[in-house]
XYZ file of C-alpha atoms in Angstrom:
514
model
C 97.400 59.890 100.614
C 100.393 61.751 101.661
C 100.446 65.216 99.633
C 103.106 66.972 101.291
C 102.910 70.695 100.690
C 105.854 72.421 99.823
C 105.549 75.700 101.871
C 107.494 78.040 99.957
C 106.992 77.456 96.483
C 103.082 77.548 97.387
C 103.460 80.949 99.056
C 105.616 81.982 96.081
C 102.497 80.657 93.701
C 99.473 81.851 95.286
C 101.532 85.169 95.905
C 102.449 85.667 92.268
C 98.957 85.389 91.345
C 97.509 87.289 94.243
C 99.694 89.942 93.036
C 98.628 89.916 89.555
C 95.195 90.441 90.495
C 95.709 93.038 93.024
C 98.248 94.849 90.598
C 94.816 94.684 87.985
C 92.838 95.668 90.635
C 94.677 98.579 91.125
C 94.575 99.483 87.330
C 90.755 99.052 87.601
C 90.309 101.208 90.580
C 92.804 104.175 88.602
C 90.343 103.778 85.850
C 87.362 104.181 87.659
C 89.033 107.278 89.794
C 90.116 108.592 86.405
C 86.263 108.120 84.581
C 84.220 108.456 87.853
C 86.316 110.185 90.509
C 84.203 110.166 93.953
C 80.550 110.853 92.354
C 77.436 109.585 92.727
C 77.986 106.387 90.339
C 81.329 105.576 91.598
C 79.915 105.234 94.769
C 76.464 103.410 93.795
C 79.379 100.573 92.148
C 81.380 100.269 94.961
C 78.640 100.001 97.618
C 76.694 97.673 94.849
C 80.350 95.562 94.326
C 80.577 95.186 98.131
C 77.254 93.557 98.965
C 78.169 90.199 97.023
C 81.559 90.498 98.234
C 80.236 90.893 101.757
C 78.231 87.433 101.802
C 80.833 85.846 99.728
C 83.197 86.462 102.337
C 80.248 85.318 104.994
C 79.676 81.938 103.072
C 82.562 81.199 101.494
C 86.032 82.395 102.211
C 84.866 83.043 105.798
C 83.030 80.526 107.114
C 82.515 77.505 105.067
C 85.952 77.096 103.859
C 87.231 77.249 107.342
C 85.197 74.081 108.163
C 85.365 72.427 104.577
C 88.879 72.523 103.537
C 89.954 70.672 106.618
C 87.422 67.981 106.766
C 88.055 67.583 102.958
C 91.801 67.404 103.743
C 91.502 64.568 106.170
C 89.162 62.832 103.820
C 91.324 63.129 101.042
C 94.542 61.697 103.420
C 92.356 58.922 104.293
C 91.070 58.110 100.818
C 87.500 58.047 102.503
C 85.254 59.297 99.360
C 86.232 62.739 99.474
C 84.633 63.183 96.256
C 80.883 62.561 97.347
C 81.596 64.861 100.311
C 82.828 67.508 98.416
C 79.776 67.219 96.231
C 77.407 66.938 98.761
C 78.916 70.050 100.209
C 78.922 72.005 96.886
C 75.010 71.073 96.484
C 74.153 72.129 99.558
C 75.937 75.641 99.322
C 74.475 76.058 96.106
C 70.555 75.711 97.393
C 71.520 77.914 100.167
C 72.804 80.661 97.882
C 70.307 80.647 95.098
C 67.696 81.081 97.975
C 69.616 83.764 99.121
C 69.772 85.101 95.542
C 66.272 85.249 95.304
C 65.690 87.109 98.522
C 68.133 89.774 97.794
C 66.461 90.839 94.618
C 63.134 91.661 96.837
C 65.143 92.923 99.847
C 67.644 95.074 97.645
C 66.325 98.090 99.420
C 67.146 97.523 103.125
C 70.441 96.061 101.952
C 71.651 99.043 100.937
C 70.199 100.889 103.477
C 72.239 98.845 105.741
C 75.130 99.399 103.878
C 75.085 103.174 103.370
C 72.112 104.991 105.236
C 73.619 108.462 104.275
C 72.545 107.157 100.486
C 68.778 107.671 101.444
C 67.237 110.855 99.980
C 69.650 111.540 97.019
C 70.278 110.017 93.670
C 73.239 107.249 94.926
C 70.091 105.141 96.847
C 68.055 104.105 93.931
C 70.995 103.862 91.627
C 72.783 101.674 94.293
C 69.783 99.441 94.576
C 69.431 98.835 90.668
C 73.029 98.433 90.638
C 73.101 95.906 93.517
C 70.024 93.762 91.970
C 72.592 93.019 88.609
C 75.787 92.445 90.956
C 74.474 90.100 93.471
C 74.216 87.009 91.672
C 78.223 87.178 91.535
C 77.988 86.043 95.083
C 76.558 82.617 93.698
C 79.111 81.867 90.937
C 82.300 83.150 93.279
C 81.181 80.957 96.314
C 81.276 77.839 94.357
C 84.427 78.740 93.029
C 85.658 79.389 96.654
C 84.787 75.842 97.603
C 86.106 74.237 94.423
C 89.541 76.146 95.051
C 89.547 74.769 98.412
C 89.311 71.203 96.797
C 92.469 72.465 95.227
C 94.116 73.889 97.597
C 93.675 70.796 99.798
C 95.517 68.569 97.152
C 98.359 71.000 96.722
C 97.162 72.614 93.257
C 97.501 76.124 94.249
C 97.897 77.829 90.697
C 94.116 77.830 88.927
C 92.781 78.914 92.264
C 94.878 81.598 92.764
C 94.711 82.395 89.282
C 90.954 83.059 88.952
C 90.428 86.000 90.999
C 92.864 87.430 88.305
C 89.746 87.027 85.538
C 87.341 89.157 87.417
C 90.088 92.171 86.944
C 90.699 91.484 83.457
C 87.077 91.178 82.701
C 86.249 94.760 84.345
C 89.457 96.435 83.340
C 88.577 95.299 79.676
C 84.868 96.492 79.930
C 86.118 99.951 81.514
C 88.259 100.872 78.647
C 85.992 99.342 76.020
C 82.797 101.380 77.557
C 84.946 104.501 77.772
C 86.091 104.213 74.119
C 82.626 103.009 72.784
C 80.904 105.891 74.462
C 78.966 103.365 76.669
C 77.567 104.409 80.187
C 80.340 103.093 82.350
C 78.605 102.419 85.474
C 76.041 100.180 83.945
C 78.668 98.479 81.874
C 80.847 97.832 84.833
C 77.866 96.463 87.091
C 76.774 94.056 84.353
C 79.980 92.800 83.758
C 80.567 91.628 87.262
C 78.519 88.483 87.320
C 79.862 87.250 83.937
C 83.255 87.276 85.741
C 81.663 85.541 88.512
C 81.002 82.355 86.042
C 83.976 82.556 84.298
C 86.098 82.058 87.682
C 83.722 79.245 88.371
C 84.497 77.939 85.208
C 87.992 78.059 85.320
C 88.455 76.120 89.023
C 85.515 73.659 88.088
C 87.715 72.464 84.844
C 90.945 72.333 87.066
C 89.392 70.292 89.472
C 88.162 67.869 86.789
C 91.525 67.695 85.473
C 92.739 67.092 88.733
C 91.090 63.643 88.563
C 87.806 64.506 90.954
C 84.347 64.661 89.503
C 82.399 67.137 91.592
C 79.111 67.336 90.279
C 75.855 69.145 91.612
C 72.927 66.457 92.961
C 70.094 66.598 94.837
C 70.530 68.168 98.310
C 70.772 65.714 100.855
C 71.558 66.121 105.004
C 74.282 63.458 105.509
C 76.067 63.253 108.691
C 79.011 64.843 107.360
C 77.239 67.246 106.008
C 75.663 67.966 109.590
C 79.159 68.173 111.071
C 79.842 70.777 108.114
C 77.377 72.732 109.313
C 78.118 72.409 113.271
C 81.511 73.397 112.864
C 81.017 75.794 110.043
C 78.396 78.016 112.185
C 80.736 79.679 114.770
C 82.931 80.660 111.828
C 79.805 81.932 109.997
C 78.902 84.073 112.540
C 82.316 85.377 113.174
C 82.095 86.094 109.418
C 78.996 88.101 109.981
C 80.760 89.612 113.131
C 83.720 90.901 110.310
C 81.014 91.861 107.771
C 79.126 94.261 110.549
C 82.632 95.583 111.424
C 82.726 96.526 107.499
C 79.211 98.167 107.650
C 80.005 99.999 110.464
C 82.837 101.680 108.757
C 80.774 102.136 105.611
C 77.762 103.613 107.250
C 80.163 106.162 108.763
C 81.831 107.177 105.439
C 78.338 107.209 103.966
C 77.660 110.494 106.653
C 80.704 112.316 104.416
C 80.736 113.390 100.808
C 83.182 111.413 98.714
C 84.537 109.260 101.988
C 82.797 105.953 100.501
C 85.260 106.585 97.824
C 88.356 107.747 99.804
C 88.200 104.558 102.143
C 87.443 102.508 99.177
C 90.698 103.643 97.412
C 92.795 103.533 100.728
C 91.567 99.742 100.970
C 92.538 98.568 97.857
C 96.263 99.780 98.256
C 97.016 98.290 101.644
C 94.975 95.318 100.197
C 97.955 94.568 97.884
C 100.429 93.502 100.219
C 97.849 92.012 102.446
C 96.572 89.668 99.792
C 99.753 89.237 98.412
C 100.859 88.077 101.786
C 98.675 87.459 104.525
C 96.007 85.854 101.901
C 98.616 83.466 100.385
C 99.756 82.154 103.684
C 96.415 81.626 105.101
C 95.135 79.571 101.812
C 98.341 77.244 101.939
C 98.982 76.917 105.517
C 95.456 75.896 106.785
C 95.476 72.657 104.435
C 98.928 72.264 105.485
C 98.421 72.489 109.327
C 94.947 70.188 109.134
C 97.497 67.703 107.425
C 99.924 67.690 109.767
C 97.589 67.595 112.491
C 95.397 64.602 111.204
C 99.037 63.072 110.611
C 100.298 63.548 114.721
C 102.858 65.831 113.578
C 102.953 68.845 116.397
C 106.465 69.889 115.852
C 105.953 70.361 112.166
C 102.862 72.131 112.584
C 104.725 74.460 115.086
C 107.547 75.085 112.364
C 105.204 75.878 109.723
C 103.201 78.291 111.798
C 106.923 79.672 112.829
C 108.118 80.139 109.186
C 105.021 81.602 107.948
C 105.133 84.115 110.809
C 108.582 85.197 109.655
C 108.122 85.301 106.233
C 105.127 87.304 106.661
C 106.581 89.915 108.793
C 109.592 90.081 106.480
C 107.488 91.427 103.555
C 104.756 92.975 105.417
C 106.971 95.608 108.164
C 108.532 97.486 104.956
C 105.135 97.715 103.170
C 103.400 99.191 106.474
C 106.400 101.733 106.934
C 106.148 102.809 103.495
C 102.171 103.151 103.570
C 102.668 105.236 106.809
C 105.341 107.536 105.752
C 104.684 108.171 102.304
C 101.154 107.967 101.691
C 100.408 110.675 99.689
C 103.123 110.234 97.036
C 101.673 106.833 96.202
C 98.358 107.500 96.206
C 98.833 111.172 94.388
C 100.605 108.927 91.397
C 98.663 106.106 91.280
C 94.813 107.930 91.276
C 95.305 111.569 90.754
C 93.870 111.952 87.131
C 90.566 112.934 85.414
C 87.723 113.114 88.158
C 90.491 112.176 91.172
C 92.204 115.681 92.356
C 94.673 116.238 94.792
C 91.900 116.995 97.877
C 90.894 113.639 97.304
C 94.423 112.593 97.048
C 94.939 113.831 100.217
C 92.042 112.651 101.932
C 92.549 109.036 100.870
C 96.224 109.345 102.061
C 95.394 110.231 105.526
C 93.222 106.531 105.295
C 96.133 104.654 103.792
C 98.417 106.024 106.746
C 96.069 104.353 109.029
C 95.444 101.059 107.509
C 98.949 100.604 107.068
C 99.390 100.672 110.875
C 97.269 97.741 111.131
C 98.783 95.966 107.968
C 100.882 93.678 110.143
C 97.868 92.608 112.260
C 95.515 92.094 109.465
C 98.400 89.416 107.975
C 99.035 88.066 111.460
C 95.378 87.436 111.375
C 95.609 85.118 108.354
C 98.839 83.081 110.400
C 97.450 82.207 113.205
C 93.943 81.658 112.684
C 94.271 78.357 110.755
C 96.025 77.153 114.228
C 92.048 77.002 115.436
C 90.583 75.825 112.291
C 92.721 73.174 111.415
C 91.984 71.767 114.909
C 88.446 72.086 113.921
C 87.468 74.969 116.521
C 85.701 77.726 114.853
C 83.985 78.973 118.027
C 86.810 80.673 120.030
C 87.736 82.951 116.746
C 83.953 83.559 116.852
C 84.199 85.221 120.592
C 87.304 86.942 119.691
C 85.632 88.391 116.631
C 82.715 89.820 119.123
C 85.469 91.361 120.824
C 87.025 93.031 117.901
C 83.428 94.158 116.510
C 82.829 95.995 119.975
C 86.277 97.479 119.962
C 85.678 98.818 115.944
C 81.981 100.052 116.409
C 83.204 101.874 119.402
C 86.007 103.842 117.899
C 84.323 104.162 114.646
C 81.221 105.692 116.272
C 82.497 107.431 118.960
C 85.109 109.153 117.434
C 83.050 109.771 114.022
C 81.949 113.576 115.362
C 85.842 114.603 115.953
C 87.776 113.141 113.077
C 85.226 111.967 110.226
C 85.509 109.460 108.220
C 88.889 108.501 109.634
C 86.742 107.069 112.605
C 86.360 104.526 110.381
C 90.075 103.923 109.717
C 91.147 103.933 112.990
C 88.434 101.360 114.429
C 89.387 99.155 111.920
C 92.967 99.344 112.561
C 92.285 99.261 116.409
C 90.223 96.003 116.252
C 92.875 94.217 113.996
C 95.467 94.451 116.416
C 92.795 93.376 119.221
C 92.041 90.132 117.259
C 95.412 89.276 116.425
C 96.235 89.622 120.170
C 93.475 87.554 121.103
C 94.452 84.901 118.837
C 97.845 85.078 119.701
C 97.339 84.531 123.560
C 94.215 82.107 123.136
C 96.421 79.586 121.007
C 98.328 79.252 124.308
C 95.436 76.341 125.269
C 96.903 74.495 122.474
C 99.914 72.356 123.424
C 103.292 74.514 122.176
C 100.707 76.085 119.373
C 101.907 79.492 120.146
C 105.514 78.880 121.054
C 107.878 81.062 119.106
C 111.363 79.327 118.277
C 114.789 80.811 118.506
C 114.881 81.700 114.990
C 111.656 83.841 114.646
C 112.558 85.764 118.128
C 116.332 86.588 116.861
C 114.609 87.897 113.418
C 111.678 89.903 114.594
C 113.642 92.794 116.440
C 116.003 92.942 113.664
C 113.030 93.295 110.652
C 111.745 95.988 112.568
C 115.189 97.818 112.781
C 115.565 97.185 108.956
C 111.961 98.479 108.185
C 112.361 101.795 110.319
C 115.780 102.326 108.294
C 114.070 101.810 105.355
C 110.907 104.434 106.239
C 113.536 106.913 107.326
C 115.272 106.897 104.029
C 111.887 107.024 102.309
C 110.525 109.822 104.116
C 113.785 111.786 103.343
C 114.115 110.953 99.646
C 110.296 111.816 99.605
C 110.762 115.585 100.548
C 113.899 115.942 97.967
C 111.639 114.367 95.051
C 108.311 116.085 96.027
C 108.465 118.433 92.915
C 109.341 115.554 90.674
C 106.320 113.235 91.991
C 104.051 116.500 91.531
C 105.038 116.702 87.574
C 102.706 114.684 85.294
C 105.534 113.830 82.826
C 107.806 112.170 85.230
C 105.823 111.295 88.326
C 105.384 107.473 87.374
C 109.288 107.457 87.180
C 110.104 109.613 90.363
C 107.605 106.918 92.604
C 109.222 103.685 90.617
C 112.360 105.645 91.917
C 111.122 105.685 95.053
C 110.283 102.583 95.853
C 112.915 100.888 94.378
C 115.203 103.293 96.531
C 113.005 101.506 99.769
C 113.363 97.994 98.354
C 117.241 97.962 97.986
C 117.528 100.037 101.446
C 115.695 97.448 103.042
C 117.506 94.559 101.848
C 120.576 95.955 102.514
C 119.522 96.825 106.326
C 117.983 93.282 106.862
C 121.673 91.745 105.595
C 123.481 94.337 107.691
C 121.420 93.558 110.681
C 121.392 89.870 110.271
C 117.597 90.116 110.042
C 117.411 87.869 106.622
C 120.334 85.523 106.076
C 121.013 83.456 102.650
C 121.360 80.121 104.796
C 118.284 80.730 106.369
C 116.678 80.713 103.263
C 118.581 78.087 101.508
C 117.289 76.152 104.615
C 113.803 77.010 104.315
C 113.745 76.110 100.534
C 115.222 72.533 101.175
C 112.701 72.012 104.476
C 109.462 73.267 102.395
């Protein structure tokens, strides 16, 4: 079954829907900041919402799908009963998650303590425990949705899977606005909206899978030879996912000991996650099934070209975003979040974290490009070992620097560990023949992209200084920020054209090949 994935159109499809989700996520966080600021209810909700998302990344996106998608892609290509394999995988995953959800209700106080021990002894702890018990079932629905999304991605159908996360933010934004206008408790309303959003996301992709011609339905769990192999492959990926979550836990633990820091880091995370989601996650979603299919067909040259073009495309979009986050973090945070209960001191604290995360943005995106080199070959052990190294780097910096730089130690640890992880993936891929070879086109583009991004950064820095008063004026600050961002985009595109970093003929050639 030859289902060639057109890479650039697929990147754009996933990227556009991811952008819509991230923009709505921005709106959601802006409303949370306005209604709740960085107070105890906001921090309790952020930790309670992080709990199911942590396990979602552990079971679904971070581990299960990294093993499931290559195996399903190969069965789909060979027409080797992919429906039965997917149904068995769905049933097995659902069984594990139902047990986990039940256990979490009992263990919630310990889970909250593990996430934010700094909450112990004040009102935030009990509130987070109550919120966590309501939000945790979200992990069941969103993890099953992630598996079904993997099925759609392997079939080259990206739209529905990419659109599903939009539902979460549509529902949460609607509930936030409704709660405020109706006089309901905003925190409680948001908490109850989370599991219902998970059901909506799962329903959307389930319908899309059936419309694609596959009947994937739950059945009595059984341990087939294929599921045994899936478990063997997924276990190292699950452990690697666990390491990533430990990194996040370390950051949250550090932040929980500084009042307001959980919220500051969460809002900063939202800002740098926008380009990361639009570029990095979109490329990773598309690249894994494409690489799996190419390697299964023996197309090593095509796989190498796909990695090079994904790297070039991701850096062309990520480098300017990273520079912008580093040079103008305060205008971005202040205009987007400063209103209501979120004041200028909160904006200043959040902006510092944004700048640090911005320095790590290229590494976070490149990880999404280079990890599929291993996963497509069903090698999940090596990324696990690399993740252990990054965990040590993160913990050493986050904990070691906390007495000196406070909550910023968590951001420094995350960024440094991100670069360490990418370096290990890049050099580790050399053991696969030609897998880490950078072609001439990419080597030519890299310094030119960097120069164009630096030119843009210098222009943004000067423009932000000139527009400082306008960026602080409530009536026109949004227009001023829009003008600043537009100036940056125009400057970068002009600089990229002058340096030859992005040439029209290269784009046309990429469109034809993809």
